[in-house]
Backbone as a ProteinNet text record, in pm:
[ID]
protein_1_A
[PRIMARY]
MSDKKNNSVASSISLSVVVPVFNELENVEPLILEIQASLENTIAYEMIFVDDSSSDATLNKLVQLNSTINQLRVLSHRKRSGQSAAVYTGVKAARAPLVVTLDGDGQNNPFDIPNLLEAYQKNAGTAQNVMICGQRANRKDNFVKRFSSKIANRIRSGLLGDLTVDSGCGLKLFKVQDFMELPSFNHMHRFLPALMIRNGGKVISIKVSHRSRDRGKSKYGTFDRLWVGIFDLIGMVWLKSRPLNPEVKEPE
[TERTIARY]
1136.2	1034.3	900.2	795	661	607.5	503.1	435	374.4	315.6	253.6	351.1	470.7	576.7	630.1	648.2	689.8	595	464.1	360.9	368.2	390.3	395.6	512.2	631.9	750.2	724.3	672.1	645.2	553	446.9	343.7	405.6	520.5	575	679.8	714.6	819.6	755.1	804	748.4	833.8	965.5	1050.2	1152.4	1171.8	1271.7	1377.5	1500.5	1618.9	1683.5	1675.2	1723.2	1860.6	1962.7	2095.8	2151.3	2162	2223.9	2377.3	2448.8	2598.6	2665	2778.9	2865.8	3010.6	3077.5	3223.8	3242.7	3174.7	3181.7	3225	3314.5	3359.5	3396.6	3467.4	3507.7	3405.1	3298.6	3187.3	3073.1	3043.8	2910.8	2900	3004.4	2996.1	2976.6	3063.1	3042	2903.2	2856.8	2731.4	2614.2	2619.5	2516.4	2519.8	2636.3	2640.8	2584.8	2601.2	2550	2396	2346.2	2206.6	2138.9	2198.5	2153.1	2146.7	2252.5	2264.2	2164.2	2142.5	2049.3	1903.2	1866.7	1722.6	1693.3	1797.6	1779.5	1674.5	1577	1472.4	1381.7	1379.6	1298.1	1182	1212.3	1114.4	1154.1	1047.7	1083.3	1123.5	1241.7	1297.4	1373.1	1397.4	1481.4	1587.3	1694.8	1791.2	1803.6	1781.6	1798.3	1915	2021.6	2140.5	2132.2	2138.9	2123.6	2262.8	2325.7	2457.4	2439	2494.2	2477.5	2595.2	2609.9	2709.9	2850.8	2887.5	3023	3133.9	3241	3359.6	3458.2	3432.9	3517.2	3441.1	3477.6	3418.9	3298.7	3236.6	3128.3	3017.6	2975.9	2868.4	2905.3	3028.1	3067.8	3067.1	3098.3	3099.4	2955.2	2868.9	2726	2664.8	2697.7	2648.4	2696.5	2823.4	2881	2807.9	2776.6	2708.6	2566.6	2511.1	2374.3	2345.4	2456.5	2437.6	2432.5	2468.2	2470.2	2380.9	2331.5	2250.3	2106.7	2014.2	1876	1806.5	1831.1	1758.5	1805.2	1922.8	1978.6	1923.3	1890.9	1859.9	1953.6	1998.7	2094.4	2033.8	2029.5	1985.1	2101.3	2108.5	2214.9	2171.1	2223.8	2195.2	2296.5	2253.6	2345.3	2445.4	2398.1	2484.3	2465.2	2561.2	2547.6	2429.8	2341.8	2222.1	2205	2287.3	2282.6	2211.6	2242.8	2184.8	2032.3	1970.4	1823.2	1764.2	1822.5	1769.3	1791	1901.3	1928.2	1827.3	1797.5	1690.3	1560	1520.8	1395.2	1387.9	1490.9	1488.5	1472.2	1531.6	1524.9	1378.3	1325	1196.7	1087.5	1101.2	1004.4	1002.2	1119.1	1130	1094.1	1075.8	1052	927.4	939.6	834.6	753.4	813.1	749.8	671.9	572.2	506.5	591.7	685.5	780.8	917.1	981.8	1120.2	1202.1	1322.5	1422.5	1540.7	1588.3	1710	1826.3	1944.2	2068.3	2176	2279.2	2391.6	2477.4	2548.1	2630.7	2775.5	2808.7	2949.3	2980.5	2885.2	2917	2897.6	2872	2868.9	2734.8	2629.9	2501.6	2510.3	2455.6	2463.5	2333.7	2339	2216.3	2144.7	2220.6	2156.7	2061	2059.4	1955	1821	1817.7	1693.7	1578.2	1604.5	1492.3	1435.1	1511.9	1464.8	1381.1	1410	1327.9	1189.8	1199.2	1073.9	983.3	1046.7	965	901.4	978.3	919.9	803.4	819	718.9	587.7	603	486.9	406.2	486.1	425	349.8	388.7	334.1	254.7	237.1	181.4	31.2	-34	-171.6	-205.5	-93.9	-114.3	-125.4	-101.3	-115.8	-124.6	-169	-187.9	-52.5	42.2	174.7	282	363	464.1	595.9	699.8	834.7	923.8	1003.1	1095.2	1233.3	1302.3	1423.2	1532.3	1649.5	1757.8	1822.3	1858.5	1936.6	2066.4	2178.5	2303.7	2361.6	2384.3	2437.8	2593	2671.2	2812.2	2872.1	2848.5	2892.3	3045	3087.3	3228.1	3300.1	3230.7	3291.9	3387.1	3465.3	3562.8	3488.8	3556.7	3493.2	3433.5	3493	3443.6	3307.9	3301.3	3181.5	3066.5	3105.9	2997.2	2945.1	3037.6	2999.2	2909.9	2956.1	2881.6	2746.9	2736.4	2606.7	2515.1	2570.8	2487.6	2431.2	2504.6	2457.3	2351.1	2380.1	2287.5	2156.7	2161.7	2034.1	1951.5	2015.2	1944	1876.9	1953.2	1898.7	1774	1795.7	1701.1	1569.8	1586.5	1471.7	1402.7	1476.2	1411.8	1328.1	1375.3	1308.1	1191.5	1212.9	1116.1	1024.3	1063.9	974.2	957.8	1063.1	1048	1071	1101.4	1120.9	1218.9	1314.7	1413.8	1548	1613.9	1741.9	1852.2	1838.7	1945.9	1880.5	1850.6	1780.5	1881.8	2013.8	2113.4	2141.9	2083.2	2106.8	2045.5	2114.9	2061.9	1962.9	1952.9	1857.1	1724.3	1625.1	1488.4	1394.3	1279.9	1180.8	1046.2	986.8	855.8	782.6	655.3	576.1	615.1	619.7	648.8	541.3	417.3	311.8	327.8	366.8	389.4	500.5	608.9	724.2	685.7	616.7	586.2	486.3	425.7	338.8	406.9	535	612.7	659.3	679.2	742.1	887.8	930.7	1062.7	1147.9	1275.5	1367.8	1506.5	1607.6	1740.8	1770.7	1839.8	1868.4	1749.3	1637.4	1522.5	1547.5	1649	1676.8	1721.1	1763.2	1806.8	1686.2	1569.3	1453.9	1330.4	1356.4	1241.8	1148.9	1202.1	1112.6	1020.7	1084	996.9	896.4	933.7	838.7	724.8	758	652.9	553.9	608.8	521.1	438.8	494.7	421.2	301.7	314	197.2	107	121	31.7	81.1	208.7	257.2	324.4	369.2	428.5	568.4	663	803.6	852.7	912.5	961.7	1108.1	1194	1337.9	1371.2	1454.8	1511.9	1658.3	1724.4	1869.2	1928	2022.6	2089.4	2242	2313.2	2459.6	2520.3	2646	2712.9	2854.5	2907.4	3043.2	3138.1	3260.9	3359.4	3367.2	3407.9	3422.4	3562.4	3563.1	3681.6	3738.4	3644.7	3693.9	3626.3	3703.5	3651.6	3669.3	3626.5	3643.4	3500	3486.7	3367.7	3351.9	3223.6	3195.9	3165.9	3165.3	3125.3	3224.4	3259.7	3340.2	3242.8	3291.2	3214.8	3145.4	3229.5	3173.7	3076.2	3096.4	3001.7	2868.8	2858.4	2737	2677.4	2759.1	2714	2638.6	2705.8	2642.6	2527.6	2533.4	2420.3	2298.7	2331.4	2227.6	2158.4	2231.3	2170.7	2071	2101.4	2011.6	1890.3	1920	1806.4	1710.6	1765.9	1685.1	1593.1	1639.4	1564.8	1442.8	1476.9	1366.6	1264.4	1308.7	1218.3	1130.1	1186.3	1101.8	994.8	1017.5	917.7	814.7	863.2	776.2	678.8	742.3	666.6	546.7	567.5	467	348.5	364.9	260.9	209.8	161.8	110.7	-23.9	-48.2	-180.6	-224	-290.4	-334.2	-474.5	-577.4	-706.8	-772.4	-860.4	-935.3	-1062.1	-1088.2	-1195.1	-1300.1	-1430.6	-1536.4	-1635.4	-1706	-1804.2	-1946.2	-2027.5	-2166.1	-2244.2	-2312.9	-2398.3	-2527.1
2219.3	2288.8	2225	2299.2	2256.1	2181.3	2094.7	2025.1	2121.4	2225.3	2327.8	2392.2	2424.7	2485.1	2381.2	2262.6	2155.3	2135.3	2135.8	2123	2238.1	2361.7	2478.6	2473.8	2431.1	2414.7	2310.8	2200.2	2084.8	2134.2	2209	2250.9	2346.4	2410.4	2512.3	2452.5	2325.2	2262.9	2186.1	2200.7	2142.9	2028.2	2030.1	1929.1	1882	1758	1690.6	1629.1	1671.9	1613.7	1515.8	1391.4	1276.2	1227.9	1220.7	1185.8	1079.2	957.1	853.9	862.2	855.4	868.3	762.9	715.1	625.6	660.6	703.7	745.5	844.6	955.6	1060	1200.9	1186.4	1309	1418.7	1397.1	1505.3	1557.1	1483.4	1517.6	1588.4	1568.4	1619.7	1770.6	1844.3	1983.5	2043.2	2008.4	2066.5	2027.2	1908.3	1866.3	1945.6	1974.8	2048.3	2190.9	2251.5	2387.4	2394.2	2291	2285.5	2267.9	2186.7	2173.7	2307.2	2377	2505.3	2597.2	2608.9	2687.1	2657.9	2524.7	2485.4	2513.7	2517.4	2542	2677.6	2758.5	2894.2	2969.6	3027.3	3110.1	3043.1	2905.2	2833	2758.1	2699.8	2603.5	2601.7	2583.3	2559.8	2417.5	2393.7	2255.9	2233.8	2098.6	2057.2	1955	1940.7	1835.4	1737.2	1607.3	1506.2	1409.3	1426	1340.1	1225.5	1104.5	985.6	918.5	918.4	856	704.1	620.1	476.4	423.1	470.4	424	439.2	557.2	573.7	546.2	497.3	466.8	578.3	685.6	804.9	918.7	1035	1145.6	1213.4	1137.1	1197.1	1251.1	1166.5	1207.2	1335.2	1333.5	1457.2	1581.9	1564.9	1680.3	1724.8	1633	1664.6	1731.2	1685.7	1746	1889.3	1907.4	2043.3	2136.8	2090.8	2169.8	2195.6	2095.7	2108.4	2226.8	2258	2365	2510.1	2520.4	2644.5	2648.3	2538.4	2536.7	2492.1	2588	2566.4	2459.8	2448.8	2352.3	2204.7	2185.6	2051.9	1978.3	1850.3	1754.7	1641.2	1585.6	1477.4	1364.7	1245.4	1119.8	1017.1	921.8	823.2	689.9	584.9	447.1	407.2	327.9	281.7	177.9	101.2	6.1	11.3	-27.7	-15.3	-104.8	-45.4	-109.9	-110.9	-35.6	-37.8	87.8	106.1	230.8	234.3	116.5	117.5	156.6	105.7	141.9	277.4	340.9	489.2	570.5	534.8	603.2	590.2	465.6	448.2	536.3	540.2	620.2	762	817.6	956.6	987.3	902.6	925.3	924.7	822.5	812.2	936.4	999.7	1112.7	1250.7	1237.2	1362.4	1436.7	1572.6	1661.4	1708	1694.7	1744.3	1622	1657.7	1555.8	1497.1	1572.1	1523.7	1510.8	1403.9	1368.1	1360.6	1405.2	1385	1317.2	1212.2	1144	1168.5	1166.5	1170	1104.1	1054	986.5	1086.1	1035.9	1125.3	1139.7	1078.9	1080.3	1197.8	1284.7	1404.7	1378.8	1261.2	1240	1282.9	1283.9	1345.5	1492.6	1569.8	1714.7	1774.3	1839.5	1894.3	1996.1	2055.3	2153.4	2090	1959	1884	1875.5	1907	1882.8	1971.3	2095.6	2178.7	2112.3	2053.7	1984.7	1872.9	1793	1678.9	1732.4	1845.5	1906.9	1952.3	2009.3	2059.8	1944.3	1831.7	1711.9	1652.6	1654.3	1602.3	1686.1	1815.2	1904.6	1888	1859.6	1842.4	1713	1609.4	1477.2	1426.9	1507.7	1468.1	1428.1	1490.6	1461.4	1348.9	1282.5	1186.5	1039.8	1025.6	890.8	920.8	814.5	828.9	843.4	760.6	767	796	889.8	928.7	933.3	879.5	884.3	937.5	1041.4	1097.5	1043.8	980.8	919.2	989.1	1017.7	1064	958.9	1005.6	916.3	984.2	922.9	985.2	987	1113.4	1140	1155.1	1096.8	1110.5	1079.9	947.4	903.1	917.6	959	979.8	864	747	629.5	561	469.3	404.4	307.5	252.8	171.9	47.7	-23.5	-144.3	-123.1	-12.5	15.1	56.1	134.3	176.2	56.8	-28	-144.9	-244.4	-270.6	-363.8	-304.6	-174.6	-112	-112.9	-96.1	-101.5	-240.8	-342.5	-476.3	-510.4	-467	-499.7	-426.5	-298.8	-229.4	-295.7	-344.4	-411.3	-536	-617.1	-742.1	-713.3	-616.3	-577.1	-532.8	-433.4	-377.9	-478.7	-579.5	-682.2	-779.9	-804.8	-899.2	-828.6	-708.3	-642.9	-546.9	-514.7	-419.6	-286.6	-234.2	-105.4	17	-4.9	106.1	211.1	165.6	263.2	232.9	331.1	305.8	299.6	380.1	391.9	388.8	267	249.4	279.4	275.2	293.9	440.4	534.6	674.7	714.6	778.2	812.8	921.9	1002.8	1111.6	1057.5	1064.8	1023.8	1111.8	1143.2	1225.3	1161	1156.8	1088.4	1142.9	1102.4	1141.2	1045.5	1099.1	1019.4	904.5	940.9	842.5	720.5	758.2	651.3	557.7	615.4	534.9	445.3	498	426.9	304.8	304.6	199.1	85.2	108.2	0.4	-95.1	-224.7	-325.5	-285.1	-291.3	-250.6	-375.7	-371.8	-477.5	-427.4	-496.9	-460.8	-451.7	-344.4	-318.6	-273.6	-240.1	-195.7	-72	12.6	134.4	105.7	-13.2	-47.7	-70.2	-92.9	-138.2	-44.3	80.1	163.8	190.1	204.6	217.4	96.9	-25	-143.8	-156.3	-125.8	-128.9	-31	89.9	186.8	139.5	86.7	34.5	-79.6	-163.3	-279.1	-224.8	-109.3	-52	34.3	18.2	92.7	236.3	268.1	402.5	424.4	540	584.3	630.8	587.5	625.5	700.2	815.5	898.2	924.9	902.7	929	1058.9	1140.3	1254.1	1257.6	1313	1319.9	1413.1	1369.4	1447.9	1442.6	1537.1	1534.1	1435.4	1401.3	1303	1358.5	1339.8	1386.9	1277.2	1294.4	1198.1	1212.5	1101.3	1104.6	1168.7	1293.5	1363.6	1345.4	1296.2	1286.3	1158.4	1090.6	964.9	840.9	730.3	602.1	536.9	462.7	402.8	286.1	264.5	156.6	22.6	10.5	-113.7	-146.5	-273	-320	-375.1	-392.6	-437.1	-573.6	-662.5	-799.1	-798.4	-710.2	-701	-661.1	-562.6	-526	-633.6	-712.3	-814.3	-922.8	-977.3	-1093.2	-1046.5	-930.7	-886.1	-859.1	-802.3	-765.9	-891.9	-1007.8	-1130.7	-1181.3	-1192.2	-1241.7	-1145	-1021.2	-926.3	-931.9	-951.6	-948.5	-1075.7	-1190.6	-1304.6	-1279.5	-1211.4	-1180.2	-1088.3	-991.7	-887.3	-955.8	-1058.5	-1116.5	-1194.5	-1255.5	-1321.7	-1223	-1112.9	-1008.9	-952.5	-923.8	-858.8	-955.2	-1084	-1179	-1191.8	-1128.9	-1139.7	-997.4	-922.3	-786.7	-799.1	-698.6	-689.2	-553.2	-530.1	-393.1	-403.5	-442.4	-456.7	-323.5	-323.8	-203.6	-202.8	-91.7	-86.5	9.4	-24.1	72.1	58.1	165.3	160.5	174.3	73.4	76.4	197.5	255	378.3	327.2
1291.6	1209.1	1234.8	1247.3	1271.4	1154.7	1181.2	1072	967.7	1023.1	939.2	841.3	893.8	813.2	710.8	758.4	662.7	550.8	577.9	472.7	378.6	433.9	352.1	253.5	305.5	218.2	117	150.9	54.8	-53.1	-20.1	-121.8	-221.6	-188.5	-273	-372.7	-344.8	-431.9	-542.6	-671.1	-783.9	-838.1	-801.7	-854.2	-748	-736.8	-651.2	-734.2	-713.9	-789.8	-699.1	-737.6	-654.9	-715.5	-633.7	-673.8	-578.6	-623.6	-541.8	-551.5	-441.9	-443.6	-360.8	-403.8	-325.6	-355.9	-259.3	-281.2	-388.3	-382	-488	-415.1	-331.6	-251.8	-349.5	-460.8	-541.1	-631.9	-644.8	-742.3	-681.4	-557.7	-504	-505.3	-467.3	-464.9	-604.5	-701.5	-831.5	-892.4	-863.4	-916.8	-856.1	-727	-653.4	-712.8	-736.2	-792.5	-932.1	-1007.6	-1139.4	-1140.2	-1053.3	-1040.9	-1007.7	-908.9	-871.7	-996.9	-1071.2	-1187.9	-1297.7	-1308.9	-1418.5	-1388.4	-1260	-1220.7	-1163.4	-1156.1	-1090	-1170.2	-1095.1	-1148.5	-1249.1	-1252.1	-1346.1	-1282.1	-1158.4	-1091.6	-945.5	-858.6	-718.7	-696.4	-645.7	-641.1	-508.8	-494.2	-386.2	-442.1	-377.9	-413.9	-300.5	-336.5	-231.8	-269.7	-200.9	-217	-123.8	-174.2	-87.9	-92.7	24.5	33.1	69.9	-13.5	11.8	93.6	212	305.7	249.8	196.3	135.9	244.9	193.8	282.3	277.4	198.8	200.9	269.2	252.6	327.3	245.9	154.9	83.1	176.6	272.3	361.6	440.9	490.9	566.1	482.4	352	261	235.3	223.3	199.9	317.8	439.1	561.5	575	534.9	539.9	443.4	321.5	213.8	259.1	327	370	465.3	535.7	629.9	567.5	443	371	249.6	198.6	80	116.7	102	144.9	78.1	-50.9	-136.4	-113	-42.2	-29.1	90.9	64.4	170.4	157.9	265.9	267.3	347.6	281.6	346.9	332.2	425.4	418.5	464.3	400.6	440.3	544.6	646.7	752	696.3	597.3	533.9	377.9	302.9	151.8	110.1	32.6	-13.7	-165.1	-240	-381.1	-441	-570.4	-638.2	-641.2	-666.8	-672	-536.3	-431.9	-299.3	-266.4	-315.1	-298.3	-371.9	-494.7	-572.3	-506.2	-463.3	-397.3	-270.6	-188.5	-66.7	-103.5	-207.4	-243.2	-296.6	-386.3	-442.2	-326.5	-237.8	-136.2	-39	-27.4	65.5	-11	-141.8	-221.8	-173	-170.7	-136.9	-247.6	-368.4	-489.2	-562.1	-645.7	-726.9	-835.5	-881.7	-995.3	-941.6	-995.1	-956.7	-1086.1	-1082.3	-1184.9	-1118.1	-1171.4	-1116.9	-1206.2	-1147.5	-1227.2	-1141.5	-1210.9	-1143.4	-1074	-969.4	-890.1	-935.3	-1051.1	-1094.5	-1183	-1208.8	-1289.3	-1439.8	-1482	-1634.5	-1695.9	-1613.8	-1660.1	-1635.4	-1735.2	-1730.1	-1672.7	-1557.1	-1502.1	-1588.2	-1684.3	-1771.5	-1872.5	-1872.2	-1952.2	-1879.6	-1752.2	-1678.2	-1727.5	-1765.5	-1821.3	-1945.5	-2029	-2149.4	-2117.7	-2013.9	-1968.3	-1922.6	-1842.1	-1795	-1906.9	-2012.5	-2127.4	-2196	-2217.1	-2278.7	-2193.4	-2065.8	-1976.3	-1992.2	-1991.3	-1994.2	-2126.7	-2234.1	-2363.1	-2376.1	-2297.3	-2310.6	-2190.4	-2085.2	-1959.5	-1979.6	-2085.3	-2107.2	-2200.5	-2250.4	-2357.7	-2300.9	-2166.7	-2107.5	-1949.3	-1884.2	-1744.9	-1668.3	-1713.2	-1655.8	-1761.9	-1742.3	-1844.7	-1779.3	-1840.5	-1801.4	-1914.6	-1882.1	-1982.3	-1948.2	-2049.3	-2029.2	-2113.4	-2052.5	-2128.5	-2221.2	-2341.9	-2434.7	-2458	-2411.8	-2409.3	-2552.2	-2599.4	-2732.6	-2719.6	-2810	-2809.5	-2675.4	-2635.1	-2502.9	-2489.6	-2375.3	-2348.3	-2277.5	-2271.9	-2206.5	-2315.9	-2261.1	-2349.7	-2447.6	-2540.5	-2651.3	-2595.7	-2501.5	-2443.8	-2382.1	-2296.5	-2224.6	-2319.1	-2428.3	-2520.6	-2601.4	-2644.1	-2719.4	-2637.5	-2520.1	-2435.4	-2397.9	-2374.8	-2348	-2460.8	-2581.5	-2702.8	-2729.1	-2705.4	-2723.1	-2614.6	-2486.5	-2382.1	-2394.7	-2449.5	-2473	-2582.6	-2688.9	-2795.6	-2746.2	-2663.5	-2606.5	-2510.5	-2426.8	-2324.3	-2399.1	-2489.8	-2558	-2641.1	-2698.2	-2779.5	-2694.2	-2572.2	-2487.1	-2408.5	-2377.1	-2288.3	-2370.9	-2487.5	-2567.6	-2500.3	-2436.1	-2362	-2456.2	-2583.4	-2676.7	-2629.8	-2551.7	-2495.6	-2542	-2608.1	-2668.7	-2560.6	-2456.5	-2349.7	-2213.7	-2167.7	-2040.5	-1924.2	-1950.3	-1845.2	-1822.9	-1890.7	-1862.3	-1731.8	-1643	-1511	-1512.5	-1619.6	-1630.1	-1662.3	-1568.4	-1591.8	-1509.3	-1566.4	-1502.3	-1498.5	-1380.2	-1365.9	-1245.2	-1232.3	-1114.3	-1000.3	-871.5	-759.5	-747	-761.8	-748.5	-841.8	-969.7	-1066.7	-1027.5	-973.8	-932.2	-813.2	-719.5	-595.6	-628.7	-741.6	-774.8	-843.6	-880.8	-949.6	-847	-892.8	-796.9	-769.5	-645.2	-604.7	-580.4	-630.6	-614.9	-643.8	-604.9	-629.2	-777.1	-821.9	-962.1	-1048.3	-982.3	-1052.8	-1139.6	-1094.1	-1169	-1314.6	-1340.9	-1479.9	-1571.6	-1509.7	-1586.9	-1570.5	-1531.8	-1499.9	-1619.9	-1736.9	-1856	-1878.9	-1868.9	-1887	-1780.8	-1657.2	-1542.7	-1566.8	-1613.2	-1633.9	-1747	-1851.5	-1960	-1906.5	-1829.1	-1767	-1688.4	-1627.4	-1548.7	-1634.9	-1768	-1855.5	-1886.4	-1862.6	-1888.9	-2023.1	-2047	-2173.8	-2145.2	-2226.4	-2209.6	-2329.8	-2310.7	-2415.6	-2397.4	-2493.4	-2482	-2558.2	-2495.1	-2561.5	-2547.2	-2647.1	-2643.9	-2540.2	-2467.3	-2363.1	-2384.5	-2331.2	-2345.4	-2242.9	-2262.3	-2174.6	-2162.3	-2043.1	-2013.4	-1959.9	-1985.7	-1935.1	-1777.2	-1715.2	-1570.6	-1541.6	-1480.4	-1465	-1320.8	-1228.9	-1092.4	-1038.5	-942.5	-882.9	-979.1	-928.7	-1005.1	-1027.5	-1140	-1175.1	-1072.4	-1032.7	-930.4	-991.6	-1124.7	-1195.8	-1304.8	-1315.6	-1432.3	-1537.9	-1664	-1772.2	-1738.1	-1679.3	-1654.5	-1538.3	-1439.6	-1329.4	-1384.2	-1476.7	-1533.6	-1617.9	-1690	-1780.2	-1701.3	-1592.9	-1525.2	-1444.2	-1374.8	-1302.9	-1397.8	-1514.4	-1609.7	-1664.2	-1682.6	-1740.4	-1635.7	-1509.9	-1406	-1394.9	-1390.2	-1378.3	-1498.4	-1613.6	-1738.7	-1729.5	-1687.8	-1683.4	-1586.9	-1475.1	-1378.7	-1438.7	-1511.8	-1578.7	-1678.7	-1755.6	-1862.4	-1787.1	-1673.2	-1593.3	-1546.9	-1487.6	-1428.7	-1535.1	-1651.6	-1761.2	-1807.1	-1796.3	-1838.3	-1744.8	-1625.7	-1523.2	-1475	-1568.2	-1532.4	-1461.4	-1373	-1308.3	-1324	-1445.1	-1478.2	-1540.4	-1468.6	-1522	-1561.4	-1661.2	-1693.7	-1603.2	-1532.9	-1433.9	-1480	-1460	-1481.3	-1365.3	-1343.6	-1231.7	-1301.9	-1277	-1340.6	-1291.8	-1374.6	-1335.1	-1265.5
[MASK]
++++++++++++++++++++++++++++++++++++++++++++++++++++++++++++++++++++++++++++++++++++++++++++++++++++++++++++++++++++++++++++++++++++++++++++++++++++++++++++++++++++++++++++++++++++++++++++++++++++++++++++++++++++++++++++++++++++++++++++++++++++++++++++

């Protein structure tokens, strides 16, 4: 495709849907079909599925679907790099000015995307940077995961002051430019609201639905999340204490 045609396609796209996946063979096709159904006749969009070096046939399935679904783009990592790296890869490649992210396990409901878009449009003029975050209502995870997440969210919110009840929800909407101005590091996806606020932005949470995982297996255990979260939180407290966001004026 010529550069001129690429530029024409990019200028017509208003929303990029970024989905990081790892070993989600059974979930990618149903999720793609749901994204299509949720955005049909509402907005010009693209889907960017980033395969984080899956060890199953996820990438093969995505390549197969890519041949028949015009809105789908498939990117892949040569070696496993983590969810934050997959999100970063997808956002960096986005052709639209706005990005919405969601998890690839099927637990986020794509039919909540229009609600995030509506909330963004209502609040886009109230701050320079705005992020809309999903807040999972009636979570379908087991008790241990719900309880540990609740405690972790309280501790994180208390230390970082990100005013976000559910930072772990994969559904988030923001401008590409705002995201690319954030510091990038492994596990940054867990702290996007705090990073946005650190950069002078505004974060708004809206309630979204949540579904049980019907296919595939969870990639994290409770204690994996706990220990990784502790070290990351220490780093975020340090980072938050060193913002570089001066007010600038130009003398007349």
